[in-house]
Structures are given as C-alpha cells and as structure tokens.
Coordinates of C-alpha atoms in Angstrom, one line a residue:
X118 CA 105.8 110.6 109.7
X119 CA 103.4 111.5 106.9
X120 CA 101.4 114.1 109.6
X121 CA 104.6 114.8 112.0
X122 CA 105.2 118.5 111.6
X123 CA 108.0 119.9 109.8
X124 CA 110.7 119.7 112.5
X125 CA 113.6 117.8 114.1
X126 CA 111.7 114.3 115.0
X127 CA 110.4 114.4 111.8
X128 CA 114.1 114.4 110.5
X129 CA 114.8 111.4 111.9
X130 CA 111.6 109.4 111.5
X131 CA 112.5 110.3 107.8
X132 CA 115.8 109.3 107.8
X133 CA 115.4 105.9 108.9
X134 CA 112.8 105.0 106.8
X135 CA 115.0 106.0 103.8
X136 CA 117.9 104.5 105.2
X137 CA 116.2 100.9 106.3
X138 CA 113.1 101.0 104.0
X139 CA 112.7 103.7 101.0
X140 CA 116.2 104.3 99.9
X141 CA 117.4 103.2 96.7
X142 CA 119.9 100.8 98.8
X143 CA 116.8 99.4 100.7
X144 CA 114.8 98.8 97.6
X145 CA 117.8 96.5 96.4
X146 CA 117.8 94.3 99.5
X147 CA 113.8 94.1 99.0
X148 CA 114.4 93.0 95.4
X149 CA 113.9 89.0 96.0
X150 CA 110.7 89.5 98.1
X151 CA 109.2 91.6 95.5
X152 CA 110.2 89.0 93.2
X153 CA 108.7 85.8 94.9
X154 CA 105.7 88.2 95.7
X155 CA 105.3 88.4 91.7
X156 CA 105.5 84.8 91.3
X157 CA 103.0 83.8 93.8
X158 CA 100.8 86.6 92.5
X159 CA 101.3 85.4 88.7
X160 CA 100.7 81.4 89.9
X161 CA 97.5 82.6 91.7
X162 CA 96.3 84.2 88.6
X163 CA 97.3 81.8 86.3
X164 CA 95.4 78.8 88.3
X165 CA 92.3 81.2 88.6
X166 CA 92.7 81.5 84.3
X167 CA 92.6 77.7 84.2
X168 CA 89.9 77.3 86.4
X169 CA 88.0 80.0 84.1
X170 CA 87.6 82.5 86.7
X171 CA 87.9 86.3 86.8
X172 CA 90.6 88.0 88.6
X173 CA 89.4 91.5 91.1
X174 CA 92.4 93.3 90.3
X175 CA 93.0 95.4 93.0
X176 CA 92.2 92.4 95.7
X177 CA 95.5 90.6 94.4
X178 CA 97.6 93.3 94.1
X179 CA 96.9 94.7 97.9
X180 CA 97.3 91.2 99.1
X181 CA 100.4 91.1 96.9
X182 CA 101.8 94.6 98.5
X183 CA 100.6 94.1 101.7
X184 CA 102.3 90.5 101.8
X185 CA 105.4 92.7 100.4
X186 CA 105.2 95.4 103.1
X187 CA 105.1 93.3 106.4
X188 CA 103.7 89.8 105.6
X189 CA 99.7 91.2 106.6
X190 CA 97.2 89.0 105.0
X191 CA 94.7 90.6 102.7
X192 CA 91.9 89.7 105.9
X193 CA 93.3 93.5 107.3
X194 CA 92.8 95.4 103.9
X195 CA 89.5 97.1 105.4
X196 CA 91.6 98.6 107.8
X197 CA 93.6 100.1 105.1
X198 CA 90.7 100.9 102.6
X199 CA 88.8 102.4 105.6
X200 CA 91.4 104.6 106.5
X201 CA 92.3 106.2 102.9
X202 CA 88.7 106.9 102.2
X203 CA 87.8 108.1 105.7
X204 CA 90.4 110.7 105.9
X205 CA 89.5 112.2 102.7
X206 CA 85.9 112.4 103.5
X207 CA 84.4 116.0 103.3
X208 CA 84.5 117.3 106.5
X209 CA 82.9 120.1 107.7
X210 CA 85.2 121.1 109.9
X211 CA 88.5 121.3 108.0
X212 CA 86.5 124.2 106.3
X213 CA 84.5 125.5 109.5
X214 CA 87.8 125.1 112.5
X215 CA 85.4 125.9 115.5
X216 CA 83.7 122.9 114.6
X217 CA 85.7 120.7 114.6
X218 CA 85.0 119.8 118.6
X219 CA 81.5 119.1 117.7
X220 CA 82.6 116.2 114.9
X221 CA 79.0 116.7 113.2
X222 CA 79.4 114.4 110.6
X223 CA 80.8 111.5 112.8
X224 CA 84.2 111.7 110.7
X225 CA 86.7 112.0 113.5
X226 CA 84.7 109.2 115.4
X227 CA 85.3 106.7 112.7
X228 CA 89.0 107.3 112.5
X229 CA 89.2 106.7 116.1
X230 CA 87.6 103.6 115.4
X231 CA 89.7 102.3 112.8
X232 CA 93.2 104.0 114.5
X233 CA 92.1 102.1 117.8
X234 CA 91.7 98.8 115.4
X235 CA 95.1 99.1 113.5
X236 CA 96.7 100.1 116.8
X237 CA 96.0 96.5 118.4
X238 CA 97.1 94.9 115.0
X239 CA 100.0 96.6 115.3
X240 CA 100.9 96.0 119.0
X241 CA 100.5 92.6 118.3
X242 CA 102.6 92.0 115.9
X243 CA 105.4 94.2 117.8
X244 CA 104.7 91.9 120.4
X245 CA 105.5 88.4 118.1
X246 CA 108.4 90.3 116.3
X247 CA 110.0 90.5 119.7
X248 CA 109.6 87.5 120.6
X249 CA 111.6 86.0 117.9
X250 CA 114.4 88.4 117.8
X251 CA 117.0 85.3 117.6
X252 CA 115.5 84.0 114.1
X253 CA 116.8 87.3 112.7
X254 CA 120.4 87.1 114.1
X255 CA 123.2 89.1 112.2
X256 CA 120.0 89.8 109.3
X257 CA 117.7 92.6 111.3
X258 CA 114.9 94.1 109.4
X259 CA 113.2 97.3 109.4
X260 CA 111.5 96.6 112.9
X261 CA 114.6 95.7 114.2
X262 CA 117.2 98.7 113.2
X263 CA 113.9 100.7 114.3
X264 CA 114.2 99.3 118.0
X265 CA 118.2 99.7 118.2
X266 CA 117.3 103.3 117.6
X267 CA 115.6 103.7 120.5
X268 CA 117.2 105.7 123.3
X269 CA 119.7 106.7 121.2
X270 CA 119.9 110.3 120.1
X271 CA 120.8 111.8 117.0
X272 CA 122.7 115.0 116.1
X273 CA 119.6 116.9 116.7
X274 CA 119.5 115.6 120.5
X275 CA 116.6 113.4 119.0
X276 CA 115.7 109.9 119.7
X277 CA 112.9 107.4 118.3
X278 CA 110.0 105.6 120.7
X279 CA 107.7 103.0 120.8
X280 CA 105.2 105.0 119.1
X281 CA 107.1 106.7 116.9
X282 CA 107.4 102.8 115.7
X283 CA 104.1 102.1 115.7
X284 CA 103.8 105.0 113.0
X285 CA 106.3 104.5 110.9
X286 CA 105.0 100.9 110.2
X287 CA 101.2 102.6 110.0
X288 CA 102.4 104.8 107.1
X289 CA 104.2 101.6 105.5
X290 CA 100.5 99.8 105.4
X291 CA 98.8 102.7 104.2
X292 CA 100.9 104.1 102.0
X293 CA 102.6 101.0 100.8
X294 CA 99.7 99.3 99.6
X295 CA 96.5 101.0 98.2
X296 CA 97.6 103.9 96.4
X297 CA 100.6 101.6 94.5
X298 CA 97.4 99.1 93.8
X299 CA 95.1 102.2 92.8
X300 CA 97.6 103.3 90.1
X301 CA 98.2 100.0 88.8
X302 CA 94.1 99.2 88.3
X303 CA 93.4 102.7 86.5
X304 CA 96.7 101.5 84.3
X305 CA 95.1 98.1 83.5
X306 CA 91.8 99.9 83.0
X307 CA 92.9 102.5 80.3
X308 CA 94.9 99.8 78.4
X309 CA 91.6 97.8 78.2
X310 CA 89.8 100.7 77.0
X311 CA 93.0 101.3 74.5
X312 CA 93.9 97.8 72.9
X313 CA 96.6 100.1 70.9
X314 CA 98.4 100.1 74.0
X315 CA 98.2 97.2 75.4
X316 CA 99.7 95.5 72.5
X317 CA 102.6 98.1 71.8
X318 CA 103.6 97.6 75.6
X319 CA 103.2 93.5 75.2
X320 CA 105.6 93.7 71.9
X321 CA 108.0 95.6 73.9
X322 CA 108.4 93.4 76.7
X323 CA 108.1 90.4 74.2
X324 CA 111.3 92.1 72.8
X325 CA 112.9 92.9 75.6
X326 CA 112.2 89.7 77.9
X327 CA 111.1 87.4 75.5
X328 CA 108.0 84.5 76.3
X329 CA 110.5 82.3 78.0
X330 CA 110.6 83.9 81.6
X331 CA 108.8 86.6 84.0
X332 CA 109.3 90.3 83.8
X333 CA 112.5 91.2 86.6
X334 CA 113.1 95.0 88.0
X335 CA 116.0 95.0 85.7
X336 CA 114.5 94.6 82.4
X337 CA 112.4 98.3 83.3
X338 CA 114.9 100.6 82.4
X339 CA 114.7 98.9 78.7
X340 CA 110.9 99.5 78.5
X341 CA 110.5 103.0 77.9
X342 CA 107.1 102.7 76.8
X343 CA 106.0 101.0 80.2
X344 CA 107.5 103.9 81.9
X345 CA 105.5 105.9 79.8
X346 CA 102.5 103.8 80.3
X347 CA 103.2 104.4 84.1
X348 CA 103.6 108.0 83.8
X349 CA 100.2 109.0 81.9
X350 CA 98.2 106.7 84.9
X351 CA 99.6 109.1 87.4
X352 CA 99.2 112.0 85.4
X353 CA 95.2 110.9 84.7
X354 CA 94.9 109.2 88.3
X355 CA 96.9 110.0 90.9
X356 CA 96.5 108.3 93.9
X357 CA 96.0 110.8 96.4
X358 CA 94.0 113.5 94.0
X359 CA 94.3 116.4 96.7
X360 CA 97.9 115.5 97.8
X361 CA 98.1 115.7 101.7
X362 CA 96.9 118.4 103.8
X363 CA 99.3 121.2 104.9
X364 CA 99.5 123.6 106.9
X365 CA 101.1 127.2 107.5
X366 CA 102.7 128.1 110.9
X367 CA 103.6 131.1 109.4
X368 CA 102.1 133.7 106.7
X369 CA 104.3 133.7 103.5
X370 CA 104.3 134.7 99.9
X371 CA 104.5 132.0 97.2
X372 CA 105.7 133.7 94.0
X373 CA 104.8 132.6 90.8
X374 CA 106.7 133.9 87.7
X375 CA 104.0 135.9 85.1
X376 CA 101.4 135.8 88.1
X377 CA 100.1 137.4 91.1
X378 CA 101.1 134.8 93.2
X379 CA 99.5 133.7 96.8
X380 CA 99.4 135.1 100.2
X381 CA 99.3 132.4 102.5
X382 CA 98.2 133.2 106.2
X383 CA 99.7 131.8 109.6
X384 CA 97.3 128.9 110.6
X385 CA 96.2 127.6 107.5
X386 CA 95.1 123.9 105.8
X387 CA 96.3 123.9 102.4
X388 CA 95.4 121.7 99.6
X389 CA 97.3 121.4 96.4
X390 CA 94.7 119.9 93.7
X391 CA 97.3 117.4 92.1
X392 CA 94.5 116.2 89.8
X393 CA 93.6 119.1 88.1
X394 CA 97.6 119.9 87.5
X395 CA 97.6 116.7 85.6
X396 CA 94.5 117.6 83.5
X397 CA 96.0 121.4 82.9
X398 CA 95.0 122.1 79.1
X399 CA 97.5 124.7 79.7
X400 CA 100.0 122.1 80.4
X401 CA 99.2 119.0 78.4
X402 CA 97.6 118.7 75.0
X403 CA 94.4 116.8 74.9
X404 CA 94.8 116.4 78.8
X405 CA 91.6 113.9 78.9
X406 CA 92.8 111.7 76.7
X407 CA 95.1 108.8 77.7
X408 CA 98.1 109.2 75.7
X409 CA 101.3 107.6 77.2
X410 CA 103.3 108.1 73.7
X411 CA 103.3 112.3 75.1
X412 CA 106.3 110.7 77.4
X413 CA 108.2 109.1 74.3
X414 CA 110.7 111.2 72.5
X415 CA 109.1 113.8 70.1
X416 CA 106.1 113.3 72.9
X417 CA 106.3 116.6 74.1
X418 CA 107.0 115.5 78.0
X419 CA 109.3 113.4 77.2
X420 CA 112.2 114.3 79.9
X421 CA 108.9 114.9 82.3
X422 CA 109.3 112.8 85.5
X423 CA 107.3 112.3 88.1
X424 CA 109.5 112.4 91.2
X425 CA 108.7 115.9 91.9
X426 CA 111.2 118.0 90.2
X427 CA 108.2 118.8 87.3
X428 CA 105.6 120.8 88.8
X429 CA 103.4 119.5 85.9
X430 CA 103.4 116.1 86.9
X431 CA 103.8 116.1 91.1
X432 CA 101.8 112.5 92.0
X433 CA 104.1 112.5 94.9
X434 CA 103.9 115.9 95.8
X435 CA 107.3 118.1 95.9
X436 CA 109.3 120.0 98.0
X437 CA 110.6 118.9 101.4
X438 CA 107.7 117.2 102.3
X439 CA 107.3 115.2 99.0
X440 CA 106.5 111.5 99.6
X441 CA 109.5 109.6 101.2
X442 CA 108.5 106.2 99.2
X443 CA 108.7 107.7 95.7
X444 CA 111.1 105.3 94.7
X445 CA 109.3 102.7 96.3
X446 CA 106.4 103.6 94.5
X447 CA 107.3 103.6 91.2
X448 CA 108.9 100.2 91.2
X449 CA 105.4 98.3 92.9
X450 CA 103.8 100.6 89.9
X451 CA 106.1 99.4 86.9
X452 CA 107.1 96.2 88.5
X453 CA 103.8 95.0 88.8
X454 CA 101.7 96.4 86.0
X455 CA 104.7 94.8 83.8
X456 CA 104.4 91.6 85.3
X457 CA 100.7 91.8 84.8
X458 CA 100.8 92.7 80.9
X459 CA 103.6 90.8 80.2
X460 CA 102.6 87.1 81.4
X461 CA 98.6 87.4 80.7
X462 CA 96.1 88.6 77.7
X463 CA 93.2 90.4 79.4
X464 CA 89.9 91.0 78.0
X465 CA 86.8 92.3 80.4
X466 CA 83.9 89.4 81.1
X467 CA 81.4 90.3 78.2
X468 CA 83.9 92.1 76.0
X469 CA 82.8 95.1 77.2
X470 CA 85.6 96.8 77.5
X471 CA 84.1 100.2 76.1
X472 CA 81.8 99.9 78.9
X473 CA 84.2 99.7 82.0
X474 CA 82.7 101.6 84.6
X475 CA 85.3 104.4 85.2
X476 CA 83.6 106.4 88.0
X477 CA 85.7 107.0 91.3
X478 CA 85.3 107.2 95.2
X479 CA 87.0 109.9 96.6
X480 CA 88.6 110.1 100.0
X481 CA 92.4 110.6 100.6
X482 CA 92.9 107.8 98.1
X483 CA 91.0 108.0 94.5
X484 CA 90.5 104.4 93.7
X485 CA 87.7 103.1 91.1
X486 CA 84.1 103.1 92.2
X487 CA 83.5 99.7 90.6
X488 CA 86.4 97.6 90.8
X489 CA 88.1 95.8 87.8
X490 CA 87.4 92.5 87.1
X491 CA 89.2 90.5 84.0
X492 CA 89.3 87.3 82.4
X493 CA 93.1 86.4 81.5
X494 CA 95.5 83.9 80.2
X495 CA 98.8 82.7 80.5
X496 CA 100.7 84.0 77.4
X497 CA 104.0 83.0 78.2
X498 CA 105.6 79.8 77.8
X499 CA 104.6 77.4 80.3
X500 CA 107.6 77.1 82.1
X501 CA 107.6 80.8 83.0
X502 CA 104.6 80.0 85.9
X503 CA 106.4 77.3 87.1

C-alpha cells in the first residue's frame, strides 16, 4: 500500500486497513493490547532499575510495538531497521534513471535480500495463522477480515490477493514500529537535555493521573502539554525526514499563493523535505530550539496539528496519499512517551546529559546515530508496577 500507485487497488488496500486496523474504531478495539503492552514494557524496565541496569530505549519500545503490531519478537527488528535505512540510502540511480539497471552501489541488491528474508517470515506466519483459524471463532483479526476479502470484489470491480496480504502486513511492521519508536527516543532525548520539561510534563501527569496508577489513552486528552511535547519532536525529528518518494504520471502546476510556484514534469520522483519545513525560520521562531510551550495557548502554533491539514507541520505527509496510520501513530507516540515519563525519573549514565550524542543516520527513517541509553526509577507508588 505505502508504494501501490495512486489507483483503484490502492482504494481498497487502504480501505481495509482503516477499516480493520488504522481507523479510529480499530484503534479502540486495540486499546487493551496497547495497554498490557505498556505494562509488560513498564515491569521490564522497572526490574532492569532494580537490578541497576540501563535501559536502550529504542530496543524496548520496538519490541514493545512490534509485540503490539503482530506478536513478532524483537529477534526480527534487523529486518525492520535494515529496511528503513536501506531504502533511504543515496542511490545513484534515483538521480541518474538509466542507471538504475546497473545497481552500482549494490542498493537494490540488498533490498532484495532483506524483501526475500521478510517475505519467508511472513509466509510463515500466514501459514500458522491458518492453521488456527478455529481459536479465533466469532473474534477475527486483521489477517482474518483480510482473507474473507479475497475473491470478493469491490465497487471498483476490485478484489484483494495473497500478496496484496503479504503487503499490507509488511507496511504494518515497518511502519508500525520504528518510526513510532524513533519519535519517542528523540522526545526522551530533548527532555533529558531540557530538565524544564521533563518536570513540567511529570507535574502534569502527577496532576492529572496521580502516583497511584499507570498513564491510560484516556487521561491524553487532559495533558495538553504532552501533546505539545509530542508535537515539537515531530516538528525537530520527524521520522521519515524526506517523506516518501512520489512520483508524477502527468506534468502539472503546483501553485503557491505570493510565489512562482512549480512545474512538475510527467515521469518524475519527487521528494518533499519534511525536515526543513519543520525548521522553516520563516515559519517557526527560534526553529532549532526545542520549545514544546510554541503549541500551548499564547504559543504561537497553538491550534497547529500535525495530521496534515498544517502544511507547517506535515510528519505524516498530506494530501491523498498522507500516511493511513496517523492516528495510529500519534497514540504509540503520546501513549508511550507518557507512560515512560510518567512512571520513571531518568538521568543519562554519567550525568551527562549535556553531552548526549545527538547525531543521526539517515535512510528512509532518521533515527539517532548513537542510541539512548538511561538509568531510571520507579516513581510511582509501588503498586502501580504490579
């Protein structure tokens, strides 16, 4: 789905997964796995505080997704990784077309590789869902509504296959679980570099939920300033800095009010540099600072979302083809940075906190170079990790 062309099977490979997976209905039904996801991953880290150990962030929150998404163990995360920073490699021949037969820099070859690897993972596990079809009577999940689609056609005289399948759940894995994680570990990162932050978003949720439990989905829309905390990470490090690639069947004019606008010829790969939108001087003041209070009222952005209807702020992209699991998204990205700032204090091994390494590997995904590492512990009332 996320590299279907723009056309009728792409209609319905969207449609289902908003209907069975993305949708705002969908996310409700996940709500209790997303829960007892949080609890396991707050347990885990509250063992690893008592045994005095530091926590790699992003390794627990991918397993933690990951586990969310279709029960994969963390084992398969290079699959993932490889794939988000291979397809964003520099390529020489997204630039120079005619080369693109040749594969100079052995890019194409190593997606092969990985696609090839993922594909097996993935026909296995078809394989075993079949196989216990009956466990699931009268409560089918995604997999299932998937395969009572097949054969059946839709208005558009469209139907769904075996492979469309296979995608769908290979977007789920990639998309579902890095770039939510990514977001979450440049979040953590800046509110260790900004104590200010951390505690004004800890006295909030100690407000809000109190010491006596965990952090649930329904206590977000009563933390505006995690929202905004949320907001300023994808504005300073958006997952996917480069959005997707595009591409133009046909020339056309994009028009831009006060400007000369853009003439787009037939046949061409378009980027949209989502990073440097967020860092605009033109658009946001003092755009290399982190500064999630510019969301608050009397911030500035205050009514800016980030669900594409603010060209400003487009993490997700916009338009037609904007990300089908921006709900999704943003509730593994508040969710789980809440739960994470909520039941722990955090300080960097060394107190160096100043000194966090804040360099960044590009690919399709723009995760940290150096991932973050912490020391934390439990700040809630014991019975809240029970």
């Amino acid at each position: 789905m996320v590299f279907a062309d723009y056309g009728a099977r792409w209609k319905l490979m969207r449609k289902l997964a908003s209907v069975h997976l993305l949708g705002a209905r969908a996310l409700a039904d996940w709500a209790c796995v997303r829960r007892d996801e949080a609890k396991r991953l707050v347990r885990g880290m509250a063992e690893a505080a008592a045994a005095g150990r530091e926590v790699v962030i992003p390794e627990v929150l991918v397993c933690a997704l990951a586990n969310i998404v279709g029960q994969i163990t963390v084992s398969k995360r290079d699959m993932i990784v490889s794939l988000l920073t291979g397809a964003g490699l520099f390529n020489i021949s997204d630039f120079v077309p005619a080369l693109a037969r040749l594969d100079l820099q052995g890019v194409q070859a190593k997606l092969r590789r990985i696609h090839n690897k993922f594909d097996e993972l993935i026909t296995k596990l078809l394989a075993e869902h079949a196989a216990t079809a009956g466990d699931r009577a009268g409560r089918p999940d995604f997999v299932d509504r998937l395969r009572a689609a097949i054969g059946v056609d839709d208005e558009d005289g469209e139907t769904i296959t075996e492979v469309n399948i296979k995608g769908l759940i290979f977007d789920m894995f990639t998309a579902g679980t890095d770039t939510s994680s990514i977001i979450v570990e440049w979040a953590m990162t800046e509110m260790l570099r900004n104590p200010s932050v951390m505690a004004r978003a800890q006295e909030e949720m100690d407000r809000v939920v109190g010491r006596g439990r965990l952090l649930q989905e329904s206590d977000i829309p009563n933390l505006p300033y995690l929202q905004a905390v949320c907001k300023e990470a994808m504005r300073l490090h958006p997952s996917t800095p480069l959005s997707l690639p595009h591409f133009s069947f046909d020339e056309c004019d994009v028009d831009i009010p006060g400007a000369d606008g853009y003439r787009v010829p037939a046949n061409t790969r378009l980027l949209i540099n989502i990073y440097a939108i967020g860092r605009d001087p033109s658009a946001w003041e003092e755009p290399e600072r982190f500064m999630p209070e510019r969301f608050m009222p009397g911030g500035g952005a205050e009514r800016v979302d980030p669900l594409g209807n603010y060209f400003e702020l487009i993490p997700f992209g916009a338009g037609r083809r904007i990300c089908a699991g921006k709900l999704a998204g943003m509730v593994f990205v508040q969710y789980f940075l809440g739960t994470l700032v909520h039941a722990f204090e955090w300080r960097v091994p060394g107190g160096g906190e100043e000194k966090i390494d804040m360099s960044e590997t590009f690919g399709l995904a723009l995760p940290k170079a150096v991932p973050l590492r912490a020391l934390v512990t439990p700040r809630l009332e014991p019975a809240a990790y029970a």
